[in-house]
Coordinates of C-alpha atoms in Angstrom, one line a residue:
M1 CA 84.4 111.5 112.5
H2 CA 86.3 110.1 115.5
S3 CA 88.8 108.5 113.2
F4 CA 89.3 111.7 111.2
A5 CA 89.9 113.7 114.4
F6 CA 92.4 111.1 115.6
T7 CA 94.3 111.2 112.2
I8 CA 94.4 115.1 112.5
F9 CA 95.8 114.7 116.0
I10 CA 98.5 112.5 114.8
A11 CA 99.3 114.9 112.0
C12 CA 99.7 117.7 114.4
V13 CA 102.0 115.6 116.8
L14 CA 104.2 114.8 113.8
L15 CA 104.5 118.4 112.8
L16 CA 105.4 119.4 116.5
I17 CA 108.1 116.8 116.5
D18 CA 109.4 118.3 113.2
A19 CA 109.5 121.7 114.8
Y20 CA 111.5 120.3 117.8
L21 CA 113.9 118.3 115.5
L22 CA 114.7 121.5 113.6
H23 CA 116.4 123.0 116.6
G24 CA 118.5 119.8 116.8
L25 CA 119.5 120.2 113.1
R26 CA 120.6 123.7 113.6
A27 CA 122.7 122.7 116.6
A28 CA 124.3 119.8 114.9
F29 CA 125.5 122.0 112.0
A30 CA 125.9 125.3 113.9
V31 CA 128.9 126.4 111.8
R32 CA 126.9 125.7 108.6
H33 CA 125.1 128.9 107.7
I34 CA 122.8 127.3 105.2
V35 CA 120.8 125.5 108.0
H36 CA 120.0 129.1 109.5
K37 CA 118.9 130.5 106.1
K38 CA 115.3 131.2 105.4
T39 CA 115.5 129.0 102.3
F40 CA 116.5 126.0 104.4
T41 CA 113.7 126.5 106.8
F42 CA 111.2 126.9 104.0
L43 CA 112.4 123.6 102.3
Y44 CA 112.5 121.8 105.7
W45 CA 108.8 122.7 106.3
L46 CA 107.8 122.1 102.7
F47 CA 109.1 118.5 103.1
C48 CA 107.5 118.0 106.5
V49 CA 104.1 119.3 105.6
G50 CA 104.2 117.4 102.2
M51 CA 104.8 114.1 104.2
V52 CA 102.0 114.7 106.6
T53 CA 99.7 115.7 103.5
G54 CA 100.8 112.6 101.7
L55 CA 99.9 110.5 104.7
L56 CA 96.4 112.1 104.9
L57 CA 95.9 111.5 101.2
C58 CA 96.9 107.9 101.5
V59 CA 94.5 107.3 104.3
Y60 CA 91.4 109.0 102.8
I61 CA 91.8 109.1 99.0
N62 CA 92.4 106.1 96.6
L63 CA 95.8 107.0 95.0
G64 CA 96.6 103.6 93.7
V65 CA 98.3 100.7 95.4
G66 CA 101.7 101.4 93.8
F67 CA 101.9 105.1 94.8
R68 CA 100.6 104.4 98.2
A69 CA 103.0 101.5 98.9
A70 CA 106.0 103.5 97.7
F71 CA 105.0 106.6 99.7
M72 CA 104.3 104.6 102.9
M73 CA 107.7 103.0 102.6
F74 CA 109.5 106.3 102.3
F75 CA 107.2 107.9 105.1
F76 CA 108.1 104.9 107.3
V77 CA 111.9 105.3 106.7
T78 CA 111.8 109.1 107.4
Q79 CA 109.8 108.3 110.7
I80 CA 112.3 105.8 111.8
A81 CA 115.2 108.3 111.2
K82 CA 113.3 111.0 113.3
I83 CA 112.7 108.5 116.1
C84 CA 116.4 107.7 116.2
F85 CA 117.4 111.4 116.3
L86 CA 114.7 112.3 119.0
P87 CA 116.4 110.6 122.0
F88 CA 119.7 112.5 121.5
M89 CA 117.7 115.9 121.7
I90 CA 115.7 114.7 124.7
I91 CA 118.9 113.7 126.5
D92 CA 120.6 117.1 125.6
D93 CA 117.5 119.0 126.9
A94 CA 117.6 116.9 130.1
R95 CA 121.4 117.8 130.5
R96 CA 120.5 121.5 129.9
F97 CA 117.8 121.3 132.4
I98 CA 120.0 119.7 135.1
I99 CA 122.7 122.4 134.5
K100 CA 120.2 125.2 134.7
T101 CA 118.9 123.8 137.9
K102 CA 122.3 123.6 139.5
N103 CA 123.1 127.2 138.3
K104 CA 119.8 128.6 139.7
K105 CA 121.4 130.1 142.8
Q106 CA 124.2 131.5 140.8
T107 CA 121.7 133.1 138.3
V108 CA 119.9 134.6 141.3
R109 CA 123.1 136.3 142.4
Q110 CA 123.9 137.4 139.0
L111 CA 120.5 139.1 138.7
N112 CA 121.4 141.1 141.9
N113 CA 124.7 142.3 140.2
A114 CA 124.1 144.8 137.6
E115 CA 127.3 143.8 135.8
A116 CA 126.4 140.2 135.3
G117 CA 124.2 138.7 132.6
P118 CA 122.1 135.6 132.6
V119 CA 123.8 132.1 132.3
Q120 CA 123.5 130.8 128.8
I121 CA 123.3 127.1 128.2
S122 CA 123.9 126.1 124.6
R123 CA 123.0 122.8 123.0
S124 CA 125.6 120.2 122.7
S125 CA 126.9 120.0 119.1
F126 CA 128.5 116.6 120.0
L127 CA 125.1 115.0 121.1
M128 CA 123.3 116.4 118.0
K129 CA 125.9 115.0 115.6
A130 CA 125.8 111.7 117.4
G131 CA 122.1 111.8 116.9
I132 CA 122.8 112.4 113.1
M133 CA 125.0 109.4 113.0
A134 CA 122.5 107.1 114.8
T135 CA 119.7 108.3 112.4
S136 CA 121.9 107.0 109.5
I137 CA 122.0 103.4 110.8
P138 CA 118.4 102.4 110.3
V139 CA 118.1 104.4 107.2
V140 CA 121.0 102.6 105.6
G141 CA 119.8 99.4 107.0
L142 CA 116.4 99.8 105.6
G143 CA 118.0 100.8 102.2
A144 CA 120.1 97.7 102.3
G145 CA 117.0 95.6 103.0
V146 CA 115.4 97.0 99.7
V147 CA 118.4 95.8 97.7
S148 CA 118.9 92.4 99.4
R149 CA 115.0 91.8 100.0
V150 CA 115.9 90.6 103.4
G151 CA 113.6 88.1 105.2
L152 CA 111.0 87.9 102.3
F153 CA 111.5 84.1 101.8
D154 CA 112.6 83.2 105.4
Y155 CA 109.3 81.3 106.0
R156 CA 108.4 80.2 109.5
V157 CA 105.9 77.4 110.4
K158 CA 104.1 78.2 113.7
H159 CA 102.3 75.4 115.5
V160 CA 99.3 76.5 117.6
D161 CA 96.9 74.3 119.7
L162 CA 93.5 75.9 119.3
Y163 CA 91.1 74.9 122.0
L164 CA 87.4 74.9 121.3
P165 CA 84.9 74.0 124.0
N166 CA 82.2 72.5 121.8
L167 CA 84.4 70.8 119.3
P168 CA 82.9 67.3 118.1
K169 CA 85.1 64.4 118.9
K170 CA 85.7 63.6 115.3
F171 CA 87.4 66.9 114.8
D172 CA 89.6 66.5 117.9
G173 CA 93.2 66.5 116.7
L174 CA 92.5 67.8 113.2
K175 CA 95.2 69.8 111.6
L176 CA 94.3 73.2 110.0
G177 CA 96.8 75.1 107.9
Q178 CA 96.5 78.9 107.3
I179 CA 98.3 81.2 105.0
S180 CA 97.4 84.8 104.2
D181 CA 98.4 87.8 102.0
I182 CA 100.3 86.1 99.2
H183 CA 100.4 89.5 97.2
S184 CA 101.4 87.8 94.1
G185 CA 101.9 91.1 92.3
S186 CA 105.0 91.9 94.5
Y187 CA 106.9 88.9 93.1
H188 CA 109.4 88.6 90.3
K189 CA 109.8 85.7 88.0
R190 CA 113.1 84.8 89.6
D191 CA 111.3 84.3 93.0
R192 CA 109.5 81.2 91.8
V193 CA 111.8 78.6 93.3
R194 CA 111.9 80.2 96.8
I195 CA 107.9 80.6 96.8
R196 CA 107.6 76.9 96.0
G197 CA 109.9 76.2 99.0
G198 CA 107.3 78.0 101.3
V199 CA 104.5 76.1 99.6
E200 CA 106.3 72.8 100.3
M201 CA 106.8 73.8 104.0
L202 CA 103.0 74.0 104.2
M203 CA 102.3 70.8 102.5
K204 CA 104.8 68.8 104.4
E205 CA 102.7 69.4 107.5
K206 CA 99.9 67.5 106.0
P207 CA 97.1 69.6 107.0
D208 CA 93.6 68.1 106.9
L209 CA 92.1 71.4 105.7
I210 CA 93.6 74.9 104.8
F211 CA 92.4 78.4 105.1
F212 CA 93.6 81.2 102.9
T213 CA 92.6 84.6 104.3
G214 CA 92.7 87.0 101.5
D215 CA 95.0 89.3 99.3
L216 CA 96.0 86.8 96.7
V217 CA 97.0 89.8 94.4
N218 CA 98.0 93.4 94.9
D219 CA 95.6 94.9 92.5
V220 CA 94.2 92.9 89.7
A221 CA 93.8 89.2 88.8
G222 CA 96.6 89.5 86.2
D223 CA 99.1 89.9 89.1
I224 CA 99.1 86.3 89.5
A225 CA 100.6 85.5 86.0
W226 CA 104.4 85.1 87.0
V227 CA 103.8 82.8 89.9
Y228 CA 100.4 81.1 89.2
D229 CA 101.6 77.6 89.3
C230 CA 103.6 78.1 92.5
F231 CA 100.3 77.7 94.4
T232 CA 98.6 74.9 92.6
P233 CA 99.9 72.2 95.0
I234 CA 98.0 73.9 97.9
K235 CA 95.4 71.1 98.4
A236 CA 94.0 69.3 101.5
P237 CA 91.7 66.2 102.1
L238 CA 88.9 68.2 103.6
G239 CA 89.4 71.2 101.3
V240 CA 90.9 74.7 100.9
F241 CA 88.6 77.5 102.0
S242 CA 89.4 81.2 101.0
C243 CA 88.1 84.7 101.3
F244 CA 88.9 87.9 99.6
G245 CA 91.1 90.7 101.1
N246 CA 91.0 94.5 100.5
H247 CA 93.5 94.1 97.5
D248 CA 91.4 91.5 95.7
Y249 CA 88.7 93.8 94.4
G250 CA 90.5 96.1 92.0
D251 CA 89.7 99.0 94.3
Y252 CA 93.2 100.4 94.1
S253 CA 93.5 100.3 90.4
H254 CA 92.2 102.3 87.5
L255 CA 89.3 99.9 86.9
T256 CA 85.9 101.2 87.0
G257 CA 82.4 100.0 86.0
Q258 CA 82.4 96.9 83.8
P259 CA 86.1 96.2 83.8
R260 CA 85.9 96.2 87.8
K261 CA 83.1 93.6 87.5
E262 CA 85.2 91.5 85.0
N263 CA 88.1 91.6 87.4
R264 CA 86.1 90.4 90.3
D265 CA 84.8 87.5 88.0
A266 CA 88.4 86.8 87.1
M267 CA 89.3 86.6 90.8
I268 CA 86.5 84.3 91.5
A269 CA 87.6 82.1 88.6
L270 CA 91.2 82.1 89.9
H271 CA 90.3 80.7 93.2
K272 CA 88.2 78.1 91.5
S273 CA 91.0 77.1 89.2
Y274 CA 93.0 76.2 92.3
G275 CA 90.2 74.2 93.7
W276 CA 89.7 76.6 96.6
D277 CA 86.3 77.1 98.0
L278 CA 85.8 80.9 98.0
L279 CA 83.4 82.1 100.6
L280 CA 81.7 85.3 99.8
N281 CA 79.5 86.1 102.7
E282 CA 78.5 82.4 102.9
N283 CA 79.1 79.3 104.8
R284 CA 79.9 75.6 104.4
R285 CA 79.1 72.5 106.7
L286 CA 82.3 70.6 107.0
K287 CA 81.3 66.9 108.0
V288 CA 83.6 64.3 109.4
E289 CA 82.1 60.9 110.1
G290 CA 78.7 62.2 110.7
E291 CA 79.6 65.1 112.8
E292 CA 79.7 68.8 111.5
I293 CA 81.3 72.2 112.1
G294 CA 80.7 75.5 110.2
I295 CA 83.2 77.1 108.0
L296 CA 82.1 80.8 107.3
G297 CA 83.7 83.3 105.2
I298 CA 83.0 87.0 104.6
E299 CA 84.2 89.7 102.1
N300 CA 86.5 92.3 103.3
W301 CA 85.3 94.5 106.2
G302 CA 87.8 97.0 107.7
M303 CA 87.3 99.7 110.4
L304 CA 89.6 102.2 108.8
S305 CA 87.9 104.2 106.3
R306 CA 90.0 103.5 103.3
F307 CA 89.3 99.8 103.5
P308 CA 86.1 98.5 102.0
K309 CA 83.1 97.1 104.1
Y310 CA 81.8 94.4 101.8
G311 CA 81.3 91.8 104.5
R312 CA 77.8 90.7 105.5
M313 CA 77.8 88.7 108.6
D314 CA 73.9 88.2 108.4
L315 CA 74.4 86.2 105.2
A316 CA 77.6 84.4 106.2
T317 CA 75.8 83.1 109.6
K318 CA 72.4 82.1 107.8
N319 CA 71.3 78.6 108.8
T320 CA 74.2 77.9 111.2
D321 CA 72.6 78.1 114.5
D322 CA 72.6 74.2 114.9
L323 CA 76.3 73.9 114.3
P324 CA 78.3 73.4 117.6
V325 CA 81.6 75.3 116.3
K326 CA 81.8 78.1 113.8
L327 CA 85.1 79.1 112.3
L328 CA 85.1 82.5 110.4
L329 CA 87.6 83.6 107.6
S330 CA 87.6 87.4 107.8
H331 CA 90.7 89.2 106.2
D332 CA 90.8 92.4 108.3
P333 CA 91.3 91.6 112.0
S334 CA 89.6 94.9 113.0
H335 CA 86.4 93.2 112.1
W336 CA 86.5 90.8 115.0
R337 CA 86.2 93.4 117.8
A338 CA 84.0 95.7 115.8
E339 CA 81.3 93.2 114.6
V340 CA 82.1 89.7 115.7
V341 CA 82.7 90.3 119.5
A342 CA 80.0 93.0 119.6
K343 CA 77.2 91.2 117.6
Y344 CA 78.0 87.6 117.0
P345 CA 78.9 85.7 120.0
Q346 CA 78.2 82.3 118.3
I347 CA 81.4 82.7 116.4
D348 CA 84.1 80.6 118.1
A349 CA 87.2 81.6 116.2
V350 CA 88.2 84.1 113.4
F351 CA 91.2 83.6 111.1
A352 CA 92.5 86.9 109.7
G353 CA 95.7 88.4 108.1
H354 CA 96.0 91.9 106.5
T355 CA 98.5 93.6 109.0
H356 CA 101.7 91.9 107.7
G357 CA 103.0 92.9 111.2
M358 CA 104.0 96.0 109.1
Q359 CA 106.9 93.7 108.0
F360 CA 109.0 95.4 110.8
G361 CA 109.2 94.7 114.4
V362 CA 110.2 92.2 117.0
Q363 CA 108.5 88.8 117.5
T364 CA 109.6 86.1 120.0
S365 CA 107.8 83.5 121.9
Y366 CA 107.3 85.9 124.9
F367 CA 107.3 89.3 123.3
Q368 CA 106.2 91.0 120.2
W369 CA 106.1 94.7 119.0
S370 CA 105.5 96.4 115.7
P371 CA 104.4 100.1 114.9
I372 CA 101.2 98.4 113.5
E373 CA 99.9 97.9 117.0
Y374 CA 99.1 101.5 117.2
L375 CA 96.6 100.9 114.5
Y376 CA 95.3 97.4 115.2
S377 CA 94.9 95.9 118.8
E378 CA 95.0 92.5 117.3
W379 CA 97.9 92.3 114.7
A380 CA 99.8 89.0 115.2
G381 CA 99.1 85.7 116.8
L382 CA 96.2 84.5 119.0
Y383 CA 93.8 86.8 120.9
R384 CA 90.8 86.1 123.2
E385 CA 87.8 88.0 124.4
A386 CA 85.7 85.8 126.8
H387 CA 85.0 82.6 124.8
Q388 CA 85.8 84.0 121.4
Q389 CA 89.2 83.8 119.7
I390 CA 91.0 85.3 116.7
Y391 CA 94.3 84.4 115.0
V392 CA 96.1 87.0 112.9
N393 CA 98.6 85.6 110.4
V394 CA 101.3 88.0 109.5
G395 CA 101.4 87.0 105.9
F396 CA 103.1 84.7 103.3
G397 CA 104.1 87.6 101.0
Y398 CA 104.8 91.3 101.1
V399 CA 103.6 94.6 99.6
G400 CA 105.2 98.0 99.6
Y401 CA 108.6 97.7 101.4
P402 CA 110.5 94.7 99.7
G403 CA 111.7 93.3 103.0
R404 CA 110.7 91.8 106.3
I405 CA 112.7 92.8 109.3
G406 CA 111.9 90.9 112.5
I407 CA 108.4 90.0 111.3
L408 CA 109.0 87.0 109.1
P409 CA 106.6 85.4 106.5
E410 CA 104.2 82.9 108.4
I411 CA 102.6 79.4 107.8
T412 CA 100.3 78.6 110.6
I413 CA 99.4 74.9 111.6
F414 CA 96.6 74.7 114.1
T415 CA 95.8 71.5 115.9
L416 CA 92.1 71.7 116.8
K417 CA 91.4 70.3 120.4
S418 CA 88.4 69.9 122.6
A419 CA 88.4 71.9 125.9
T420 CA 85.9 73.0 128.5
D421 CA 87.6 76.4 129.0
P422 CA 89.8 77.6 126.1
L423 CA 91.2 80.5 128.3
L424 CA 93.0 78.0 130.4
K425 CA 94.8 76.2 127.6
H426 CA 97.0 77.7 124.9
Q427 CA 100.3 76.7 123.4
T428 CA 102.1 78.3 120.4
T429 CA 105.5 77.2 119.1

């Protein structure tokens, strides 16, 4: 209920912004009579209400991954355009307020003079037109990104020292690789060479073990067909462990009943064909020279209502109490704060994906921002709560918008290290 109320609140805010922007459009095109006609107003509000309605439908109703991805991309572009226009209107309103304040005394004198009328302060047509021009820049830029598929194969390897206070000595210095969100259904046949380049970057790091944290496909197991062999080289001496993401169940497709089960079986077989150890609410004991840690994996569990809650932590943690360190694969990072931190303090670190960093934002060594942070408090990189940690990988592939602006595809290489206090030691490059 709280989530629904918040969504309605956001929808109302968006409509209020639309009402505010309508005045700016009329000022920018003051001499164009069409913007003042009832037909224009009707079409404007039809579009705005339609966009908000579409957003609500995408959040609460299963409309299929293709439609939702296309709509969300279009919605995102329109919101970016509005955000670019909004500052010009705010500046113009600030200008008008200052002028009105300065003319206050003059206005009082005019009110005492029967022949004088109130001082009128019109909007600046120049500022409104400048706002329109500024709006076109990101729209054209994002459109060009669709054509050029900017950033999709600009893979980045990130090195992270992961300090674990109870890590057995035999695991100290071990290299762990992570990739996430391949989304094979988004690729074309011509992408194969560039995808292989990304896989080679992972394997050149020579990780001792590898985690894949979900969303191998967009919708159904058949999505992998064009690029299946691109991922066969992903192997590691201590194994490759994987989990399902929200896209791996066929929930966004037309499949129901037995076809849905057959698709699930095909997905399980697909992971097995790669030699990956798929963890479905279960765990493994990873042994190195007589010492052990736990590798746990759950099925998808997301806080937002449109994402499934198939994860069972009670099953994943079964018979693991004696293990000194427990590493959990959980696709959706919202699961960490909602369940792991709240109920399972024995989990040392969680490895997640899912957010993609919204494939848009700013990410540097000292600062990161993306619109996705307004939905997920943990959306990229390493986070801590007391002694527990989560790392969110922004993804290897893409879905929806065919580009990555500022948030590039990621390959993460962790070096596991012993530490008495993980809060005091952290290094990412």
